[in-house]
Every structure is written in C-alpha cells, then in structure tokens.
Short mmCIF file of N, CA and C in Angstrom, two decimals:
data_model
loop_
_atom_site.label_atom_id
_atom_site.label_comp_id
_atom_site.label_asym_id
_atom_site.label_seq_id
_atom_site.Cartn_x
_atom_site.Cartn_y
_atom_site.Cartn_z
N MET A 20 69.56 176.04 4.62
CA MET A 20 70.16 174.85 5.20
C MET A 20 70.07 173.68 4.22
N ARG A 21 68.91 173.53 3.56
CA ARG A 21 68.72 172.45 2.61
C ARG A 21 69.66 172.60 1.42
N ALA A 22 69.88 173.80 0.96
CA ALA A 22 70.78 174.05 -0.17
C ALA A 22 72.21 173.67 0.22
N ARG A 23 72.57 173.95 1.44
CA ARG A 23 73.91 173.62 1.94
C ARG A 23 74.12 172.09 1.92
N LYS A 24 73.12 171.33 2.36
CA LYS A 24 73.23 169.87 2.35
C LYS A 24 73.33 169.35 0.92
N THR A 25 72.55 169.94 0.03
CA THR A 25 72.58 169.52 -1.37
C THR A 25 73.97 169.74 -1.95
N VAL A 26 74.57 170.89 -1.70
CA VAL A 26 75.90 171.20 -2.20
C VAL A 26 76.92 170.22 -1.59
N PHE A 27 76.78 169.95 -0.30
CA PHE A 27 77.69 169.03 0.36
C PHE A 27 77.64 167.64 -0.28
N PHE A 28 76.43 167.11 -0.47
CA PHE A 28 76.28 165.79 -1.05
C PHE A 28 76.72 165.75 -2.51
N MET A 29 76.49 166.81 -3.25
CA MET A 29 76.96 166.86 -4.64
C MET A 29 78.49 166.86 -4.68
N ALA A 30 79.10 167.61 -3.79
CA ALA A 30 80.56 167.63 -3.73
C ALA A 30 81.11 166.27 -3.32
N LEU A 31 80.48 165.64 -2.36
CA LEU A 31 80.90 164.31 -1.92
C LEU A 31 80.75 163.30 -3.05
N PHE A 32 79.65 163.33 -3.76
CA PHE A 32 79.42 162.44 -4.89
C PHE A 32 80.48 162.66 -5.97
N GLY A 33 80.77 163.93 -6.26
CA GLY A 33 81.80 164.25 -7.26
C GLY A 33 83.16 163.72 -6.87
N LEU A 34 83.49 163.86 -5.60
CA LEU A 34 84.78 163.37 -5.10
C LEU A 34 84.86 161.85 -5.22
N LEU A 35 83.79 161.18 -4.82
CA LEU A 35 83.75 159.72 -4.93
C LEU A 35 83.83 159.27 -6.38
N ALA A 36 83.14 159.93 -7.26
CA ALA A 36 83.16 159.57 -8.67
C ALA A 36 84.54 159.78 -9.26
N ALA A 37 85.19 160.85 -8.89
CA ALA A 37 86.53 161.14 -9.42
C ALA A 37 87.55 160.11 -8.95
N THR A 38 87.47 159.72 -7.71
CA THR A 38 88.44 158.74 -7.21
C THR A 38 88.13 157.34 -7.70
N ALA A 39 86.86 157.03 -7.90
CA ALA A 39 86.50 155.69 -8.38
C ALA A 39 86.89 155.50 -9.83
N CYS A 40 86.94 156.57 -10.60
CA CYS A 40 87.27 156.48 -12.01
C CYS A 40 88.72 156.87 -12.26
N GLY A 41 89.55 156.70 -11.29
CA GLY A 41 90.96 157.08 -11.42
C GLY A 41 91.59 156.41 -12.61
N GLY A 42 92.48 157.15 -13.26
CA GLY A 42 93.13 156.65 -14.46
C GLY A 42 94.15 155.59 -14.12
N GLY A 43 94.34 154.72 -15.04
CA GLY A 43 95.36 153.69 -14.94
C GLY A 43 95.83 153.38 -16.33
N GLU A 44 96.90 152.62 -16.43
CA GLU A 44 97.40 152.25 -17.74
C GLU A 44 96.42 151.27 -18.37
N ALA A 45 96.22 151.44 -19.66
CA ALA A 45 95.25 150.61 -20.35
C ALA A 45 95.59 149.13 -20.25
N GLY A 46 96.84 148.76 -20.33
CA GLY A 46 97.24 147.37 -20.27
C GLY A 46 97.02 146.75 -18.91
N GLY A 47 97.01 147.56 -17.86
CA GLY A 47 96.88 147.03 -16.51
C GLY A 47 95.45 146.83 -16.07
N GLU A 48 94.50 147.33 -16.86
CA GLU A 48 93.10 147.23 -16.45
C GLU A 48 92.62 145.80 -16.35
N ALA A 49 93.00 144.95 -17.30
CA ALA A 49 92.57 143.55 -17.27
C ALA A 49 93.18 142.85 -16.07
N ALA A 50 94.45 143.09 -15.80
CA ALA A 50 95.11 142.47 -14.65
C ALA A 50 94.49 142.97 -13.36
N ASP A 51 94.21 144.28 -13.30
CA ASP A 51 93.57 144.83 -12.11
C ASP A 51 92.19 144.21 -11.91
N GLY A 52 91.45 144.01 -13.00
CA GLY A 52 90.13 143.41 -12.90
C GLY A 52 90.20 141.97 -12.42
N ALA A 53 91.19 141.22 -12.91
CA ALA A 53 91.36 139.82 -12.48
C ALA A 53 91.74 139.77 -11.00
N GLN A 54 92.64 140.67 -10.59
CA GLN A 54 93.06 140.67 -9.19
C GLN A 54 91.90 141.11 -8.29
N ALA A 55 91.10 142.06 -8.76
CA ALA A 55 89.93 142.48 -7.98
C ALA A 55 88.94 141.33 -7.83
N ALA A 56 88.76 140.56 -8.91
CA ALA A 56 87.85 139.41 -8.85
C ALA A 56 88.37 138.37 -7.87
N ALA A 57 89.69 138.32 -7.70
CA ALA A 57 90.30 137.36 -6.77
C ALA A 57 90.45 137.97 -5.38
N GLY A 58 89.77 139.07 -5.13
CA GLY A 58 89.85 139.69 -3.82
C GLY A 58 91.18 140.37 -3.56
N GLY A 59 91.90 140.71 -4.62
CA GLY A 59 93.19 141.36 -4.47
C GLY A 59 94.31 140.39 -4.12
N LEU A 60 94.06 139.10 -4.18
CA LEU A 60 95.08 138.11 -3.84
C LEU A 60 95.92 137.77 -5.06
N THR A 61 97.15 137.38 -4.81
CA THR A 61 98.03 136.94 -5.88
C THR A 61 97.65 135.51 -6.27
N ALA A 62 98.15 135.07 -7.40
CA ALA A 62 97.90 133.70 -7.84
C ALA A 62 98.45 132.71 -6.81
N GLU A 63 99.59 133.03 -6.22
CA GLU A 63 100.16 132.15 -5.21
C GLU A 63 99.26 132.07 -3.97
N GLN A 64 98.71 133.21 -3.55
CA GLN A 64 97.81 133.21 -2.39
C GLN A 64 96.53 132.45 -2.70
N LEU A 65 96.04 132.54 -3.92
CA LEU A 65 94.85 131.78 -4.29
C LEU A 65 95.13 130.29 -4.23
N GLU A 66 96.33 129.88 -4.63
CA GLU A 66 96.68 128.46 -4.63
C GLU A 66 97.07 127.95 -3.25
N LYS A 67 97.89 128.74 -2.53
CA LYS A 67 98.48 128.26 -1.28
C LYS A 67 97.81 128.82 -0.03
N GLY A 68 96.89 129.73 -0.20
CA GLY A 68 96.24 130.33 0.95
C GLY A 68 97.03 131.51 1.50
N ILE A 69 96.49 132.08 2.55
CA ILE A 69 97.06 133.28 3.17
C ILE A 69 97.56 132.90 4.54
N GLY A 70 98.82 133.12 4.78
CA GLY A 70 99.37 132.80 6.08
C GLY A 70 100.87 132.54 6.02
N PRO A 71 101.40 132.00 7.08
CA PRO A 71 102.86 131.85 7.18
C PRO A 71 103.43 130.69 6.38
N ILE A 72 102.59 129.77 5.93
CA ILE A 72 103.08 128.58 5.25
C ILE A 72 103.19 128.87 3.75
N THR A 73 104.41 128.86 3.24
CA THR A 73 104.62 129.13 1.81
C THR A 73 105.15 127.93 1.05
N LYS A 74 105.72 126.97 1.75
CA LYS A 74 106.26 125.79 1.07
C LYS A 74 106.25 124.61 2.04
N VAL A 75 105.69 123.50 1.57
CA VAL A 75 105.67 122.26 2.34
C VAL A 75 106.28 121.17 1.48
N ASP A 76 107.31 120.54 1.99
CA ASP A 76 107.92 119.42 1.29
C ASP A 76 107.30 118.12 1.78
N LEU A 77 106.73 117.37 0.86
CA LEU A 77 106.07 116.11 1.20
C LEU A 77 106.91 114.95 0.70
N GLY A 78 106.92 113.92 1.47
CA GLY A 78 107.54 112.67 1.06
C GLY A 78 106.54 111.57 1.28
N PRO A 79 107.04 110.35 1.49
CA PRO A 79 106.12 109.26 1.82
C PRO A 79 105.39 109.56 3.13
N ILE A 80 104.25 108.94 3.31
CA ILE A 80 103.47 109.12 4.54
C ILE A 80 104.34 108.73 5.74
N ASP A 81 104.41 109.62 6.71
CA ASP A 81 105.18 109.39 7.94
C ASP A 81 104.19 108.94 9.02
N GLU A 82 104.24 107.66 9.37
CA GLU A 82 103.27 107.09 10.31
C GLU A 82 103.33 107.73 11.70
N ALA A 83 104.51 108.13 12.15
CA ALA A 83 104.62 108.80 13.46
C ALA A 83 103.91 110.15 13.42
N LEU A 84 104.08 110.85 12.30
CA LEU A 84 103.41 112.14 12.15
C LEU A 84 101.90 111.95 12.01
N VAL A 85 101.49 110.88 11.34
CA VAL A 85 100.06 110.56 11.23
C VAL A 85 99.47 110.35 12.62
N ALA A 86 100.18 109.61 13.47
CA ALA A 86 99.68 109.35 14.82
C ALA A 86 99.52 110.65 15.60
N ARG A 87 100.51 111.53 15.49
CA ARG A 87 100.43 112.83 16.18
C ARG A 87 99.28 113.66 15.59
N GLY A 88 99.16 113.65 14.27
CA GLY A 88 98.08 114.39 13.61
C GLY A 88 96.71 113.89 13.98
N THR A 89 96.60 112.58 14.15
CA THR A 89 95.33 111.98 14.58
C THR A 89 94.93 112.52 15.95
N GLU A 90 95.89 112.60 16.86
CA GLU A 90 95.63 113.14 18.20
C GLU A 90 95.17 114.59 18.14
N VAL A 91 95.89 115.41 17.38
CA VAL A 91 95.55 116.83 17.27
C VAL A 91 94.18 116.98 16.62
N PHE A 92 93.94 116.25 15.54
CA PHE A 92 92.66 116.32 14.84
C PHE A 92 91.51 115.94 15.78
N THR A 93 91.69 114.86 16.52
CA THR A 93 90.64 114.40 17.44
C THR A 93 90.35 115.46 18.50
N LEU A 94 91.40 116.07 19.00
CA LEU A 94 91.26 117.07 20.07
C LEU A 94 90.69 118.40 19.56
N LYS A 95 91.17 118.88 18.42
CA LYS A 95 90.85 120.24 18.01
C LYS A 95 89.96 120.37 16.78
N CYS A 96 89.79 119.30 16.03
CA CYS A 96 89.07 119.43 14.76
C CYS A 96 87.80 118.58 14.66
N SER A 97 87.77 117.45 15.37
CA SER A 97 86.70 116.48 15.15
C SER A 97 85.33 116.94 15.64
N ALA A 98 85.27 118.00 16.42
CA ALA A 98 83.95 118.51 16.82
C ALA A 98 83.20 119.09 15.63
N CYS A 99 83.94 119.50 14.59
CA CYS A 99 83.31 120.10 13.43
C CYS A 99 83.53 119.35 12.13
N HIS A 100 84.56 118.52 12.07
CA HIS A 100 84.91 117.84 10.82
C HIS A 100 84.94 116.34 10.98
N LYS A 101 84.45 115.66 9.97
CA LYS A 101 84.53 114.21 9.85
C LYS A 101 85.27 113.92 8.55
N ALA A 102 85.76 112.70 8.41
CA ALA A 102 86.51 112.36 7.20
C ALA A 102 85.60 112.24 5.98
N ASP A 103 84.49 111.52 6.11
CA ASP A 103 83.70 111.18 4.94
C ASP A 103 82.28 111.72 4.94
N GLU A 104 82.00 112.67 5.80
CA GLU A 104 80.65 113.22 5.79
C GLU A 104 80.66 114.69 6.17
N ARG A 105 79.70 115.39 5.61
CA ARG A 105 79.48 116.78 5.97
C ARG A 105 79.04 116.80 7.42
N TYR A 106 79.56 117.72 8.16
CA TYR A 106 79.20 117.86 9.57
C TYR A 106 78.99 119.35 9.79
N VAL A 107 79.51 119.90 10.84
CA VAL A 107 79.46 121.35 11.02
C VAL A 107 80.26 122.02 9.90
N GLY A 108 81.38 121.40 9.57
CA GLY A 108 82.23 121.85 8.47
C GLY A 108 82.31 120.77 7.41
N PRO A 109 83.06 121.03 6.34
CA PRO A 109 83.13 120.06 5.26
C PRO A 109 83.87 118.78 5.64
N ALA A 110 83.57 117.70 4.93
CA ALA A 110 84.31 116.44 5.09
C ALA A 110 85.74 116.68 4.61
N LEU A 111 86.70 116.10 5.32
CA LEU A 111 88.10 116.38 5.01
C LEU A 111 88.87 115.17 4.50
N GLY A 112 88.21 114.06 4.28
CA GLY A 112 88.91 112.86 3.86
C GLY A 112 89.68 113.00 2.56
N ASP A 113 89.21 113.86 1.66
CA ASP A 113 89.91 114.04 0.39
C ASP A 113 90.41 115.47 0.19
N VAL A 114 90.49 116.23 1.26
CA VAL A 114 90.88 117.64 1.13
C VAL A 114 92.27 117.79 0.51
N THR A 115 93.17 116.84 0.76
CA THR A 115 94.52 116.95 0.22
C THR A 115 94.58 116.66 -1.27
N THR A 116 93.50 116.15 -1.84
CA THR A 116 93.44 115.98 -3.29
C THR A 116 92.83 117.21 -3.95
N ARG A 117 92.18 118.06 -3.16
CA ARG A 117 91.54 119.26 -3.69
C ARG A 117 92.32 120.53 -3.42
N ARG A 118 93.13 120.54 -2.39
CA ARG A 118 93.87 121.74 -1.96
C ARG A 118 95.35 121.43 -1.82
N THR A 119 96.15 122.46 -1.96
CA THR A 119 97.59 122.28 -1.77
C THR A 119 97.91 122.09 -0.29
N PRO A 120 99.04 121.47 0.01
CA PRO A 120 99.41 121.31 1.42
C PRO A 120 99.51 122.65 2.15
N GLU A 121 100.02 123.65 1.46
CA GLU A 121 100.16 124.98 2.06
C GLU A 121 98.79 125.57 2.40
N PHE A 122 97.83 125.40 1.48
CA PHE A 122 96.48 125.90 1.70
C PHE A 122 95.88 125.26 2.95
N VAL A 123 96.01 123.92 3.05
CA VAL A 123 95.44 123.21 4.20
C VAL A 123 96.06 123.73 5.49
N MET A 124 97.38 123.84 5.51
CA MET A 124 98.03 124.30 6.74
C MET A 124 97.70 125.75 7.07
N ASN A 125 97.64 126.62 6.06
CA ASN A 125 97.28 128.02 6.32
C ASN A 125 95.85 128.13 6.84
N MET A 126 94.96 127.27 6.35
CA MET A 126 93.58 127.28 6.85
C MET A 126 93.55 126.88 8.32
N ILE A 127 94.41 125.96 8.70
CA ILE A 127 94.45 125.50 10.09
C ILE A 127 95.05 126.56 11.01
N VAL A 128 96.14 127.18 10.60
CA VAL A 128 96.84 128.12 11.51
C VAL A 128 96.36 129.56 11.37
N ASN A 129 95.67 129.89 10.28
CA ASN A 129 95.29 131.27 10.03
C ASN A 129 93.85 131.38 9.50
N PRO A 130 92.90 130.77 10.21
CA PRO A 130 91.54 130.72 9.66
C PRO A 130 90.86 132.08 9.52
N ALA A 131 91.10 132.99 10.44
CA ALA A 131 90.38 134.28 10.38
C ALA A 131 90.72 135.05 9.12
N GLU A 132 92.00 135.14 8.79
CA GLU A 132 92.38 135.88 7.59
C GLU A 132 91.96 135.14 6.32
N MET A 133 92.02 133.82 6.35
CA MET A 133 91.57 133.04 5.20
C MET A 133 90.07 133.28 4.97
N ILE A 134 89.29 133.29 6.03
CA ILE A 134 87.85 133.53 5.92
C ILE A 134 87.57 134.93 5.40
N GLU A 135 88.33 135.87 5.87
CA GLU A 135 88.12 137.27 5.51
C GLU A 135 88.51 137.57 4.06
N LYS A 136 89.56 136.92 3.55
CA LYS A 136 90.12 137.35 2.27
C LYS A 136 90.08 136.34 1.13
N HIS A 137 90.04 135.05 1.42
CA HIS A 137 90.17 134.07 0.34
C HIS A 137 88.80 133.73 -0.25
N PRO A 138 88.64 133.87 -1.58
CA PRO A 138 87.32 133.66 -2.18
C PRO A 138 86.78 132.23 -2.02
N GLU A 139 87.63 131.22 -2.08
CA GLU A 139 87.16 129.84 -1.91
C GLU A 139 86.68 129.59 -0.48
N VAL A 140 87.37 130.17 0.48
CA VAL A 140 86.98 130.00 1.88
C VAL A 140 85.69 130.78 2.16
N LYS A 141 85.54 131.92 1.51
CA LYS A 141 84.28 132.67 1.63
C LYS A 141 83.10 131.84 1.12
N LYS A 142 83.33 131.11 0.03
CA LYS A 142 82.27 130.24 -0.51
C LYS A 142 81.92 129.15 0.50
N LEU A 143 82.94 128.57 1.13
CA LEU A 143 82.69 127.54 2.15
C LEU A 143 81.90 128.12 3.32
N LEU A 144 82.24 129.33 3.73
CA LEU A 144 81.50 129.96 4.82
C LEU A 144 80.04 130.17 4.42
N ALA A 145 79.82 130.59 3.20
CA ALA A 145 78.44 130.78 2.74
C ALA A 145 77.68 129.47 2.71
N GLU A 146 78.36 128.38 2.39
CA GLU A 146 77.71 127.08 2.33
C GLU A 146 77.46 126.49 3.71
N TYR A 147 78.45 126.59 4.60
CA TYR A 147 78.35 125.92 5.91
C TYR A 147 77.85 126.85 7.02
N MET A 148 77.91 128.13 6.80
CA MET A 148 77.37 129.13 7.73
C MET A 148 78.05 129.12 9.11
N ASN A 149 79.22 128.54 9.20
CA ASN A 149 79.96 128.52 10.46
C ASN A 149 81.42 128.84 10.18
N PRO A 150 81.93 129.94 10.71
CA PRO A 150 83.35 130.23 10.48
C PRO A 150 84.22 129.27 11.29
N MET A 151 85.33 128.89 10.71
CA MET A 151 86.26 128.01 11.43
C MET A 151 86.94 128.83 12.52
N PRO A 152 86.88 128.37 13.75
CA PRO A 152 87.52 129.13 14.84
C PRO A 152 89.02 128.87 14.85
N ASN A 153 89.74 129.82 15.40
CA ASN A 153 91.17 129.64 15.58
C ASN A 153 91.38 128.74 16.79
N GLN A 154 91.94 127.57 16.57
CA GLN A 154 92.18 126.60 17.64
C GLN A 154 93.59 126.73 18.21
N ASN A 155 94.32 127.78 17.81
CA ASN A 155 95.70 128.00 18.26
C ASN A 155 96.57 126.78 17.99
N VAL A 156 96.45 126.25 16.80
CA VAL A 156 97.25 125.12 16.37
C VAL A 156 98.60 125.66 15.91
N THR A 157 99.67 125.06 16.39
CA THR A 157 101.01 125.47 15.97
C THR A 157 101.28 124.97 14.55
N GLN A 158 102.31 125.49 13.93
CA GLN A 158 102.67 125.03 12.60
C GLN A 158 103.06 123.55 12.62
N ASP A 159 103.75 123.12 13.67
CA ASP A 159 104.12 121.70 13.79
C ASP A 159 102.88 120.83 13.93
N GLU A 160 101.91 121.28 14.72
CA GLU A 160 100.66 120.52 14.85
C GLU A 160 99.90 120.50 13.53
N ALA A 161 99.89 121.63 12.83
CA ALA A 161 99.21 121.70 11.54
C ALA A 161 99.86 120.75 10.54
N ARG A 162 101.18 120.65 10.59
CA ARG A 162 101.87 119.72 9.68
C ARG A 162 101.48 118.28 10.01
N ALA A 163 101.33 117.97 11.29
CA ALA A 163 100.91 116.63 11.70
C ALA A 163 99.47 116.36 11.24
N VAL A 164 98.59 117.34 11.37
CA VAL A 164 97.21 117.17 10.90
C VAL A 164 97.20 116.98 9.39
N LEU A 165 98.02 117.73 8.69
CA LEU A 165 98.13 117.55 7.24
C LEU A 165 98.53 116.11 6.90
N GLU A 166 99.48 115.58 7.64
CA GLU A 166 99.93 114.20 7.38
C GLU A 166 98.79 113.22 7.66
N TYR A 167 98.05 113.45 8.72
CA TYR A 167 96.88 112.62 9.01
C TYR A 167 95.88 112.70 7.86
N LEU A 168 95.60 113.89 7.37
CA LEU A 168 94.66 114.07 6.27
C LEU A 168 95.19 113.42 4.99
N ARG A 169 96.48 113.49 4.77
CA ARG A 169 97.08 112.80 3.62
C ARG A 169 96.84 111.30 3.72
N SER A 170 96.95 110.77 4.94
CA SER A 170 96.76 109.33 5.12
C SER A 170 95.32 108.92 4.83
N LEU A 171 94.37 109.83 5.03
CA LEU A 171 92.97 109.53 4.73
C LEU A 171 92.71 109.49 3.23
N ALA A 172 93.47 110.27 2.49
CA ALA A 172 93.24 110.40 1.06
C ALA A 172 93.78 109.23 0.26
N VAL A 173 94.66 108.43 0.87
CA VAL A 173 95.20 107.26 0.18
C VAL A 173 94.78 106.01 0.94
N GLY A 174 94.62 104.94 0.23
CA GLY A 174 94.26 103.68 0.88
C GLY A 174 95.44 103.10 1.64
N PRO A 175 95.21 102.18 2.58
CA PRO A 175 96.29 101.58 3.36
C PRO A 175 97.37 100.94 2.50
N SER A 176 96.99 100.29 1.39
CA SER A 176 97.99 99.65 0.55
C SER A 176 98.87 100.70 -0.13
N GLU A 177 98.31 101.87 -0.47
CA GLU A 177 99.09 102.93 -1.09
C GLU A 177 100.07 103.54 -0.11
N GLN A 178 99.72 103.58 1.18
CA GLN A 178 100.62 104.15 2.18
C GLN A 178 101.90 103.34 2.27
N THR A 179 101.81 102.04 2.24
CA THR A 179 103.00 101.21 2.40
C THR A 179 103.83 101.15 1.12
N GLU A 180 103.21 101.42 -0.03
CA GLU A 180 103.94 101.38 -1.29
C GLU A 180 104.84 102.59 -1.46
N ASN A 181 104.52 103.70 -0.86
CA ASN A 181 105.33 104.92 -1.03
C ASN A 181 106.63 104.75 -0.37
#
C-alpha cells in the first residue's frame, strides 16, 4: 500500500513539474513574466482598473454633478472614507490626482473584482485590512461621486477658472 502511494505521488509530482515547465517562445518569456507580475492584467487594466468603465470624458467641474456626487458619497461612502484623513479606508481628497477617472469609477462599481485581481488594490487591502463592500452604486452615481472627488482635488478658485 505504501509503495502504491509513493508511485502515485511521484507521478503527480512529475505531472505538475511537466506542466509548470511548459515550453514557450523565448521572446515571450519576459512579457509573460511581466504580465504574471501584474496579476495577468493588461497595461490598460492596471491603469484604468477592472470593470465596465473604459473611457471617461472630463471637462470643467460640473457643480450639479458635484452636488449629486456629494449626496451619494455621504450616503454610501462616508462611513469608511474621509477627504483628508485615513479612516476605515484611505483618504480620498486627492485620489483623482493619483488614479485615472476610469480606475476610480471601476473601484466604486466593481470593488470585488478589483480587490481580487488588481495589485494596487490588493496593497490597499493589506494596508487597511477592510475590503471595500459593493454598495450597488450605478455608473451614473459613480460618475457623480467622481465629480465630487474631482472638486475636492482642486481649490475653489480653480473650479471657477475652468
């Protein structure tokens, strides 16, 4: 019986070793290594996040959208986020200077997949130890929250100059 288990485990190990060392083109190894380091995400996914938002057109700050975003943020986000201080989650007052608009919106509408797959979001989870819950924010609400966050990143005088 013991010999049978030994043969089984040796065969299993051989199979795993053979599949793990699968051949590939020599030129593709560096690209495969870079993509593996990025969690298998494309450069666009690393920049814009994972989710339905692929392009956001921004113009001057829209005060009506800021007002709507303020309401949504207060209702669904403020229990964990503050503008200028670490709370349950990171401070968001300057998030639009650090992340693309698409990334911000994808994090709002698709937090579970972002947490699971995006390396930067994984780092945030490791730092804050609290996963962002899905608040069932619509894309329109996320766009309004983005506008609110944009308004935090610029001073009042800059808002009127745009």
